[in-house]
Structure formats: structure tokens, C-alpha cells
Amino acid sequence: MAVAFDEMNGPGGDLRPAYRELSRWLKETPPDALEYRRQEAELLFRRIGITFAVYGDAEAQERLIPFDVIPRIMSAKEWTTLEKGLKQRVRALNMFLRDIYHGRDILRANLIPDDLIFQNPVFRPEMNGQNVPHDVYVHIAGIDIVRVDADNFIVLEDNARTPSGVSYMLENREIMMRLFPDLFARHRVAPVERYPDELLAALRSVAPLSASAEPTVALMTPGVYNSAYYEHSFLADKLGIELVEGRDLIVKNDEVFMRTTEGLKRVDVIYRRVDDDFLDPLTFRPDSALGVPGLMSAYAAGNITLANAVGTGIADDKAIYSYMPEIVKFYLGEEPILKNVPTWRCREPKDLSYVLDNLSDLVVKEVHGSGGYGMLIGPAATKATIEAFRDKLKREPEGFIAQPTLALSTCPTCTSSGLAPRHVDLRPFVLTGSKHVTIVPGGLTRVALKEGSLVVNSSQGGGTKDTWILDE
Amino acid sequence: MLSRTAENLYWLARYVERAEYIARTIDATLRVTALPTAYIGKTNEWESALLTAGVSSSFYETYQEATEQNVVEYLAFSPANPSSIKNCIEAARLNSRSVRTALTSEMWDTINSAWIELQEVWGKGTSSREELARFLRFVQETSLRFDGSAYRTMLRNDAYWFSRLGLHLERADNTARILDVKYHVLLPEEEHVGGPLDYYQWTSILRSVSALTAYHWVYRETLKPWLIADLLILNDTLPRSLASCYSNLVRNLDQIGVAYGRQGASQRHARGVRNRLEHSHMDDIFQHGVHEFIQEFIADNSRLGEIITRQYLI
């Protein structure tokens, strides 16, 4: 594996311009002052209750995601390219979804094998031919980006279902501003605080035709025990909308209402953080108590907008991911601005045999997995693990893709032995309303806290950083 | 507002109020039991503490005997007792999480910090009276901070009024409960009235509802049972009296009624109870029977809870 590109020190250890002030500040600041601020940040996070739950982890039902006080900084120029690429990608994602559930031009053009869609468990036949308001499917996308060198940002994953993490982007900034006012005074950091306003505007813009001029938006959560519950309540609060659970909603005559102290009140747009499977026990899993019976029929009647739409999972599937460059070209007639990671589709015999021959150099992922579960990181795995994976791959090749281990960029991070480079990724949040695609400058930087580790997922012990886009 | 949000706010306030009341009960009991037997006789004050907390029967499912250690453990820390202070704080925190959007950050901070302290400092209970005293102070301060932050930071809208409803309903229940358990010491039976036993029992009643100083301000007399009853039942100026709780319940229900443009069964019922309190005199209550009066009140109060639930919370 090549030596990783360091965001601060660049190739050959030359300080990169965006980090000039930070570097100067770090030299002036005694290490114990940094450590003191770090502890203070942790205390703040705990008191505010910014926690997440880890499933199957009874010991620590609510955990803090470690926060690193050293910001990750990008120049305005870098961001501009990234922003263009993200908007392009999300436009294509939306067109792809519309097409898959309607005319299926892309299948007729033989660009994607049919079975990849129709045999896919996240494909929703219920959505065939169904129109969604304003043809927007992915209202909120979280696109995971890694950087491999000075010029190249690469998309690792498109999260088109219910991407989380935006509350950390916002809270990290709040806490940084509180703890390091001096550092902010030396920089011009583009603000991210507009995000809730933009999200609400986007959600209101996609209200169904039958909604009133002032559409009612609600955020739907599976409840307090969900791992991202903090984020759900945080966002509902910032947006000034009700945080509802399935039991708060009722469907009457194909309209959705919430139970309020003043009786039933119609809801027009639901920003739902509940997976497809649990939305409506009459359509999906009948054993689920999280959803609302009849919700899908109100959806079909065009009386409710669900954000994101039902069935968007097909666009963030890892098997479809490898076709994204073709998807962008097909719908927009443009060259994709953001690259994909080279990906071997294990379903294709030629790719499979390459993957089997090179397992110890590759990262192998489950097509439908998420959160860093069930993956093989070849270079870090034991022989036994690799052999176990080889069997799995042979048994069910279509369930996996493989990618080279990327040299993710690193960023200076506080560790027990002082500042040290740690690998980072970036999840910007892209909003699509009826007219515009928007992104607030920044996103959630996740950092692998263990030395050498490439796994940044919070469920696997990763941390987060504030992301600064310098406004030049 | 979502019905569930209103319900959570209502119960959140009840749990915080209940935690404080249990803490006060333990505190008052400790003071009485610390007196020499010559003053308090051989009564078991811990049994009476269980009764005023309303958990006597469930207690005896686990324990044989009401000792200081058992009762404190059960009232303060036991996971098996749904009304233990620990459970109240945990339930309050869970409710707070599910209605965070309706709480101000100060209120959330109070509950969340209390919950963190409960886990970290009081996870193993207390092992000495000094520790217990610190714990009880912590509980009372939590409730004061919570109440204070609600009072100082919440918008005066339905969220505020529903939480006040929970508070006053719970408070009325607590005051009525302690009167119900101790009513016999308030009865004017000539043979032992005014003895040291009664005197300290009366003190402990007043302490449980933090009204000992208030008593002296209002009546400027030594403790007399009918005045104590008058203060706790009919005196509108004492925040924990039944009369005061009902003034507040009626007012908050009216505010909701006005805001929603609609009155209902809960407004009518609360007004009925308040009117009865307003037009009662202590003489009549003693004539009629303090016990009967209180029993009726407790039933009326819990009926109000049911009506509010039906009208707004489900």
C-alpha cells in the first residue's frame, strides 16, 4: 500500500496552504491546553447527550462518538470541484431511480444487468409505475468520499436511504466555536448552520399537490432506542417540526394524520428515518410495530411525500455502485466529475477469479452490508479469516464486491502520544428539493482513531472531526 | 402538539415531583427515628414511610420486615420498586429523551446531568447516613433545578401547561397520601393530643411537604392538628396544599381550554374539586371524617388524571 497523502503536510512534508494558520496556532498552543479542551469537549458532548446506541452492546447502551479537536481543512477551490461532482452524482441518482421504477431505459440499453435490479432485495416492486412528488427520490443523500492524493476525491459509497451523521457535522462546529474562538478568528470558515433551514425548505418544496400552501412536515423516528435517535430529535428540534413515531400517525381515507392534543392534524411530508421494511405493516413486514398501517396506500394516492422515497436502496446498493460512472453518463451525458473506487463485481466470473487470487490485497464487502460489518480487509486479516471469506465468496459470489485497499488520506489527530496522522473520510450531505440541489460547505469527517486503521465507522470505534471549508 | 409529547411532559413532571417527595419522606422519617424512644414511642416509622409512598404491599413481597436499611434501599434505589427515586429519575430521563424537542436545553441538562450522576456516583446506593443525606439533597436539588429551569425557560404554551398539570396532580396526590396515612395523629382525641409523640409526628408531616416554617408564618402558634390539616388541605397560599394544587390545575386546564378554543370534561371535573375545597371548613371536614374526606379526594384526583389522559393524551 502506498504511503497515504497527508492533508496537512502533503507529499514530502510541505505544509499545505490551507493548514498554515492551524499549524502556526498548534505551535503556539501548549499540548496540555489542547488536552484540556479535548476533555472539555467530551464533557459538553456528554451533557448535551450527543450519544449513539450500539446494537448488541448491552454494556454501553449509549456511547459517545469520540471527537477530535483538530479540524480537517479544505480550500475553497477543492470544495468547489467536490461540490460540482456531488451535485452531478445526486442528480444522476434521482434520474436513475425514476427510470428504474418507470420506463427502465437504462435496462433496455443493456447498461446494467436486469437481475441486479429485479433479484435485489432492496428493489421495491411496490414502487413500479408510482409517481413521487416532483420526481425526487433521494432528498437527502450522504455521499462518502475519500481522498487519495492532492487532486483526487473518490466516492466510496452513496447513502441514499436514511443517511445519518449530519447532527455531528452541526454539533461539532458548535463545540469547536465554543472551545476555539481564537482559532476561528484566524480563519474564514464557511458556515454550516444553514443546513436545517435548507433541509426544511427542500422538504416543503416537495409536498404533494393535495397539501395546503403551508405544508406540514414531520420527522419519523423508530423511537428512543434507535441508534440515531439523538440525531432524529436534534433535527426535528432544529427544523421546528414534530418528531413522530408510527404510533403517533394514523391513515384515514388515504391521508396521513398525527394525533395531537387538539385532535388529528394532517401531515404532508414525512422525513422518515425508518427503513422501508418497517414503514407499513400492511405492505412490508407485518410483524413490525414501528410503522403506520395504510401509509403506503396514502403514498400511492399521492397524499404524502416520503423523504427519502421508498425503494431508494437500489441506488445505494454496492453492486449498483460500480455502475455509477455509466449511470452519470447515461442520464446526464456528462463525464463523471467524481471517480469511483475501482470495483470488482464478484458476480462476474472474470472478476471473481481475480478477487480470489488477490484476497490478501483487497477489501471485500457485502453488497447489502453497512456500517463496516461483514467486510474483509485483506491486508489486515489473518490467514484463517481470508480462507473463511474465500468459501463465502465461492458460495455466494453475487453477494460481494471487492476493491483495492485505498491509501485514504490522513489528517493530524490528537492521540495519547501527541498529534499523529490518522485516516479520514468525508460525508457531505446533499439536499434535493423540487428545484435545486444544495450542499452546505462541509460535511462529517470521520477519523479512524487506531493507528493505521482504515475503519472510520462509529460502530467500529471511529471518531469525528469538524470539517472546515475555507472561504477565500 | 403531539398527544404523546403532552403525555411524556406530563409524566416527566410527575416523576420528578415524585422523586422529590420520596426523598422528603425518607428525610423526615430519618429525623423522627433519630429521636429517643421516649419521644416517639415504639411505632415503626419506616412502615409509615412505605405507606405514604404508596408501596407498602409491594415492599412486603420482597422483604419480611421494615427496617431503615430495607426501606431506604427500596424507596431510594430498588429497581423492583417502580416509584423508587432511581426509577423515577430514570423514567424522567427516558421521557425527556423522547420529548427533547419540547424541552428547553436547561431542562434537558438538569435531567441528563442528574441521570449521569445517578449512574456514576449513586450506582451502588449509599453506605452511610452521611451519604444518604447527600443523596437526598442531590434529589431535592435536581427537582428544584428542573422546576426552576422549566419556570424560567419554557414558553408559556401547552407544553408548559401539560407539564404543570403533571406536577400539580402528583403533588396533590402526595400531600393527600401523607395526610391519609397520618390522619389518626391529627384526630382530636383528647387523651394523647399534644404529647411528644404527636408533636414529632406532626413535625414530620410538615417536613415531608416542606411546610414547617410556613406553618409558623401562617398561624404563629405551636403545632395544632386541626391547623396542620387546615394548612395542608385548605390553605391556598401553601404551594403543596390540596387547595393550591387545584387552583393551579384549574388555571392550567383553563389556559389549555382557551388556547384550543374548547373546554371539556377535565376542566369541569377540576373545577368541581376546587369548588369543594374552596367551600369546605376544617370543622366540617373533621365532622365528616378526615379519612373519608381524603379518600374521596384521592379518588377524585386520580379520576382527573384519567380524564386528562382521555381528553388530551391518547
Coordinates of N, CA and C in Angstrom, one line a residue, chain A residues 237-345:
Chain A
D237 N -35.9 19.2 16.3 CA -35.9 20.5 17.0 C -35.4 21.6 16.2
K238 N -34.3 21.4 15.5 CA -33.7 22.5 14.6 C -34.7 22.9 13.5
L239 N -35.5 21.9 13.0 CA -36.4 22.2 11.9 C -37.7 22.8 12.5
G240 N -37.9 22.6 13.8 CA -39.2 23.1 14.4 C -40.4 22.3 13.9
I241 N -40.1 21.0 13.7 CA -41.2 20.1 13.3 C -41.4 19.0 14.3
E242 N -42.6 18.3 14.3 CA -42.8 17.3 15.2 C -42.0 16.1 14.9
L243 N -41.5 15.4 16.0 CA -40.8 14.2 15.9 C -41.8 13.1 16.2
V244 N -42.2 12.3 15.2 CA -43.3 11.4 15.4 C -42.8 9.9 15.3
E245 N -43.5 9.1 16.0 CA -43.3 7.6 15.8 C -44.5 7.1 15.1
G246 N -44.4 5.8 14.7 CA -45.5 5.3 13.9 C -46.8 5.4 14.7
R247 N -46.7 5.2 16.0 CA -48.0 5.2 16.8 C -48.6 6.6 16.9
D248 N -47.9 7.6 16.5 CA -48.5 9.0 16.5 C -49.3 9.2 15.3
L249 N -49.1 8.3 14.3 CA -49.7 8.6 13.0 C -50.9 7.7 12.7
I250 N -51.8 8.1 11.9 CA -52.9 7.3 11.6 C -53.4 7.7 10.1
V251 N -53.8 6.7 9.4 CA -54.2 6.9 8.0 C -55.7 6.8 7.9
K252 N -56.3 7.9 7.4 CA -57.8 7.9 7.1 C -58.0 8.4 5.7
N253 N -58.9 7.6 5.0 CA -59.2 8.0 3.6 C -57.9 8.4 2.8
D254 N -56.9 7.5 3.0 CA -55.6 7.8 2.2 C -54.9 9.1 2.6
E255 N -55.3 9.7 3.7 CA -54.5 10.8 4.2 C -53.8 10.4 5.5
V256 N -52.7 11.1 5.7 CA -52.0 10.8 7.0 C -52.2 11.9 8.0
F257 N -52.5 11.5 9.2 CA -52.7 12.4 10.3 C -51.9 12.1 11.5
M258 N -51.5 13.1 12.3 CA -50.9 12.8 13.5 C -51.9 13.1 14.7
R259 N -51.7 12.4 15.7 CA -52.6 12.6 16.9 C -52.0 13.7 17.8
T260 N -52.8 14.7 17.9 CA -52.3 15.9 18.7 C -53.3 16.1 19.8
T261 N -52.9 17.0 20.7 CA -53.8 17.3 21.9 C -55.0 18.0 21.4
E262 N -55.0 18.5 20.1 CA -56.2 19.2 19.6 C -56.9 18.3 18.6
G263 N -56.6 17.0 18.6 CA -57.2 16.2 17.6 C -56.3 15.8 16.5
L264 N -56.9 15.3 15.4 CA -56.0 14.8 14.3 C -55.5 16.0 13.4
K265 N -54.3 16.0 13.0 CA -53.8 17.0 12.1 C -53.1 16.4 10.9
R266 N -53.4 16.9 9.7 CA -52.9 16.3 8.5 C -51.4 16.5 8.4
V267 N -50.6 15.5 7.9 CA -49.2 15.6 7.7 C -49.0 15.4 6.2
D268 N -48.1 16.3 5.6 CA -47.9 16.3 4.1 C -46.6 15.7 3.7
V269 N -45.6 15.9 4.5 CA -44.3 15.4 4.2 C -43.7 14.7 5.4
I270 N -43.2 13.5 5.2 CA -42.5 12.8 6.3 C -41.1 12.6 6.0
Y271 N -40.2 13.3 6.7 CA -38.8 12.9 6.6 C -38.6 11.7 7.5
R272 N -38.6 10.6 6.9 CA -38.6 9.3 7.7 C -37.2 8.8 7.9
R273 N -36.9 8.4 9.1 CA -35.7 7.8 9.4 C -35.9 6.4 9.8
V274 N -37.0 5.8 9.2 CA -37.4 4.4 9.4 C -37.1 3.7 8.1
D275 N -36.6 2.5 8.1 CA -36.3 1.8 6.9 C -37.6 1.4 6.2
D276 N -37.5 1.2 4.9 CA -38.6 0.7 4.1 C -39.4 -0.4 4.7
D277 N -38.7 -1.4 5.1 CA -39.3 -2.6 5.7 C -40.2 -2.4 6.8
F278 N -40.0 -1.3 7.5 CA -40.8 -1.0 8.7 C -41.9 0.1 8.6
L279 N -42.0 0.5 7.4 CA -42.9 1.7 7.2 C -44.4 1.4 7.4
D280 N -44.8 0.3 6.8 CA -46.2 0.0 6.8 C -46.4 -1.5 6.9
P281 N -46.9 -2.0 8.0 CA -47.1 -3.4 8.2 C -48.0 -4.1 7.2
L282 N -48.9 -3.3 6.6 CA -49.8 -3.8 5.6 C -49.1 -4.1 4.3
T283 N -48.0 -3.4 4.0 CA -47.3 -3.6 2.8 C -46.0 -4.4 3.0
F284 N -45.3 -4.0 4.0 CA -44.0 -4.6 4.3 C -44.1 -5.6 5.4
R285 N -43.1 -5.6 6.3 CA -43.1 -6.6 7.4 C -44.3 -6.5 8.3
P286 N -45.2 -7.5 8.3 CA -46.4 -7.4 9.1 C -46.1 -7.5 10.6
D287 N -44.9 -8.0 11.0 CA -44.6 -8.1 12.4 C -44.1 -6.8 13.0
S288 N -44.0 -5.8 12.2 CA -43.3 -4.5 12.7 C -44.4 -3.6 13.3
A289 N -44.0 -3.1 14.5 CA -44.9 -2.2 15.2 C -44.4 -0.7 15.0
L290 N -43.4 -0.5 14.2 CA -42.8 0.8 14.1 C -43.5 1.7 13.1
G291 N -44.2 1.1 12.2 CA -44.8 1.8 11.1 C -46.2 2.2 11.3
V292 N -46.8 2.6 10.1 CA -48.2 3.1 10.1 C -49.0 2.3 9.1
P293 N -50.0 1.6 9.6 CA -50.8 0.8 8.7 C -51.5 1.7 7.7
G294 N -51.4 1.4 6.4 CA -52.0 2.3 5.4 C -51.2 3.4 4.8
L295 N -50.0 3.5 5.4 CA -49.1 4.6 4.9 C -48.8 4.5 3.4
M296 N -48.6 3.3 2.9 CA -48.2 3.1 1.5 C -49.4 3.4 0.6
S297 N -50.6 3.2 1.1 CA -51.7 3.5 0.2 C -52.0 5.0 0.2
A298 N -51.7 5.7 1.3 CA -51.7 7.2 1.2 C -50.6 7.7 0.2
Y299 N -49.5 7.0 0.2 CA -48.4 7.3 -0.6 C -48.8 7.1 -2.1
A300 N -49.4 6.0 -2.3 CA -49.8 5.7 -3.7 C -50.9 6.7 -4.2
A301 N -51.7 7.1 -3.2 CA -52.7 8.1 -3.6 C -52.2 9.5 -3.8
G302 N -50.9 9.7 -3.5 CA -50.2 11.0 -3.7 C -50.5 12.0 -2.7
N303 N -50.9 11.5 -1.4 CA -51.2 12.5 -0.4 C -50.1 12.7 0.6
I304 N -49.0 12.0 0.4 CA -47.9 12.2 1.4 C -46.6 12.0 0.6
T305 N -45.7 12.9 1.0 CA -44.3 12.7 0.4 C -43.5 12.0 1.5
L306 N -42.8 11.0 1.1 CA -41.8 10.3 2.0 C -40.4 10.7 1.5
A307 N -39.6 11.2 2.5 CA -38.3 11.5 2.1 C -37.3 10.7 3.0
N308 N -36.4 10.0 2.5 CA -36.3 9.7 1.1 C -37.5 8.8 0.6
A309 N -37.7 8.7 -0.7 CA -38.7 7.9 -1.2 C -38.5 6.4 -0.9
V310 N -39.6 5.6 -1.0 CA -39.4 4.2 -0.8 C -38.7 3.6 -2.0
G311 N -37.8 2.7 -1.7 CA -37.1 1.9 -2.8 C -35.8 2.6 -3.2
T312 N -35.3 3.6 -2.5 CA -34.1 4.2 -2.9 C -32.9 3.3 -2.7
G313 N -33.1 2.3 -1.9 CA -32.0 1.4 -1.5 C -31.3 0.8 -2.8
I314 N -32.1 0.7 -3.8 CA -31.5 0.1 -5.1 C -30.4 1.0 -5.6
A315 N -30.4 2.3 -5.3 CA -29.4 3.2 -5.8 C -28.1 3.3 -4.9
D316 N -28.3 2.8 -3.6 CA -27.0 2.8 -2.8 C -26.5 1.4 -2.6
D317 N -27.0 0.5 -3.3 CA -26.5 -0.8 -3.3 C -25.1 -0.9 -3.8
K318 N -24.3 -1.7 -3.2 CA -22.9 -1.7 -3.6 C -22.7 -2.3 -4.9
A319 N -23.6 -3.2 -5.3 CA -23.4 -3.7 -6.7 C -23.8 -2.7 -7.7
I320 N -24.7 -1.9 -7.5 CA -25.1 -0.8 -8.4 C -24.0 0.3 -8.4
Y321 N -23.4 0.5 -7.3 CA -22.3 1.5 -7.2 C -21.3 1.4 -8.3
S322 N -20.9 0.2 -8.6 CA -19.9 0.0 -9.6 C -20.3 0.6 -11.0
Y323 N -21.6 0.7 -11.2 CA -22.1 1.2 -12.5 C -22.3 2.7 -12.5
M324 N -22.0 3.4 -11.4 CA -22.3 4.8 -11.3 C -21.7 5.7 -12.4
P325 N -20.4 5.4 -12.8 CA -19.9 6.2 -13.9 C -20.8 6.1 -15.1
E326 N -21.3 4.9 -15.5 CA -22.1 4.7 -16.6 C -23.5 5.4 -16.4
I327 N -24.0 5.3 -15.1 CA -25.3 6.0 -14.8 C -25.2 7.5 -15.0
V328 N -24.1 8.1 -14.6 CA -23.9 9.5 -14.8 C -23.9 9.9 -16.2
K329 N -23.1 9.1 -17.0 CA -23.0 9.4 -18.4 C -24.4 9.2 -19.1
F330 N -25.1 8.1 -18.8 CA -26.3 7.8 -19.4 C -27.4 8.8 -19.3
Y331 N -27.5 9.3 -18.0 CA -28.6 10.3 -17.8 C -28.3 11.7 -18.1
L332 N -27.0 12.1 -17.8 CA -26.7 13.5 -18.0 C -25.8 13.8 -19.2
G333 N -25.3 12.7 -19.8 CA -24.5 12.9 -21.0 C -23.2 13.7 -20.6
E334 N -22.8 13.6 -19.3 CA -21.6 14.2 -18.9 C -20.6 13.2 -18.4
E335 N -19.3 13.6 -18.4 CA -18.3 12.8 -17.8 C -18.4 12.9 -16.2
P336 N -18.4 11.8 -15.5 CA -18.5 12.0 -14.0 C -17.3 12.8 -13.5
I337 N -17.6 13.7 -12.6 CA -16.5 14.5 -12.0 C -15.8 13.8 -10.9
L338 N -16.6 13.0 -10.2 CA -16.0 12.3 -9.1 C -15.8 10.8 -9.5
K339 N -14.7 10.3 -9.2 CA -14.4 8.9 -9.6 C -15.0 7.9 -8.6
N340 N -15.1 6.7 -9.1 CA -15.4 5.6 -8.2 C -14.1 4.9 -7.8
V341 N -14.2 4.1 -6.8 CA -13.1 3.2 -6.4 C -13.2 2.1 -7.5
P342 N -12.1 1.7 -8.1 CA -12.1 0.5 -9.0 C -12.8 -0.6 -8.2
T343 N -13.8 -1.3 -8.8 CA -14.5 -2.3 -8.1 C -14.7 -3.6 -9.0
W344 N -14.4 -4.7 -8.3 CA -14.6 -6.0 -9.0 C -15.9 -6.5 -8.5
R345 N -16.7 -6.9 -9.5 CA -18.0 -7.4 -9.2 C -17.9 -8.9 -9.1

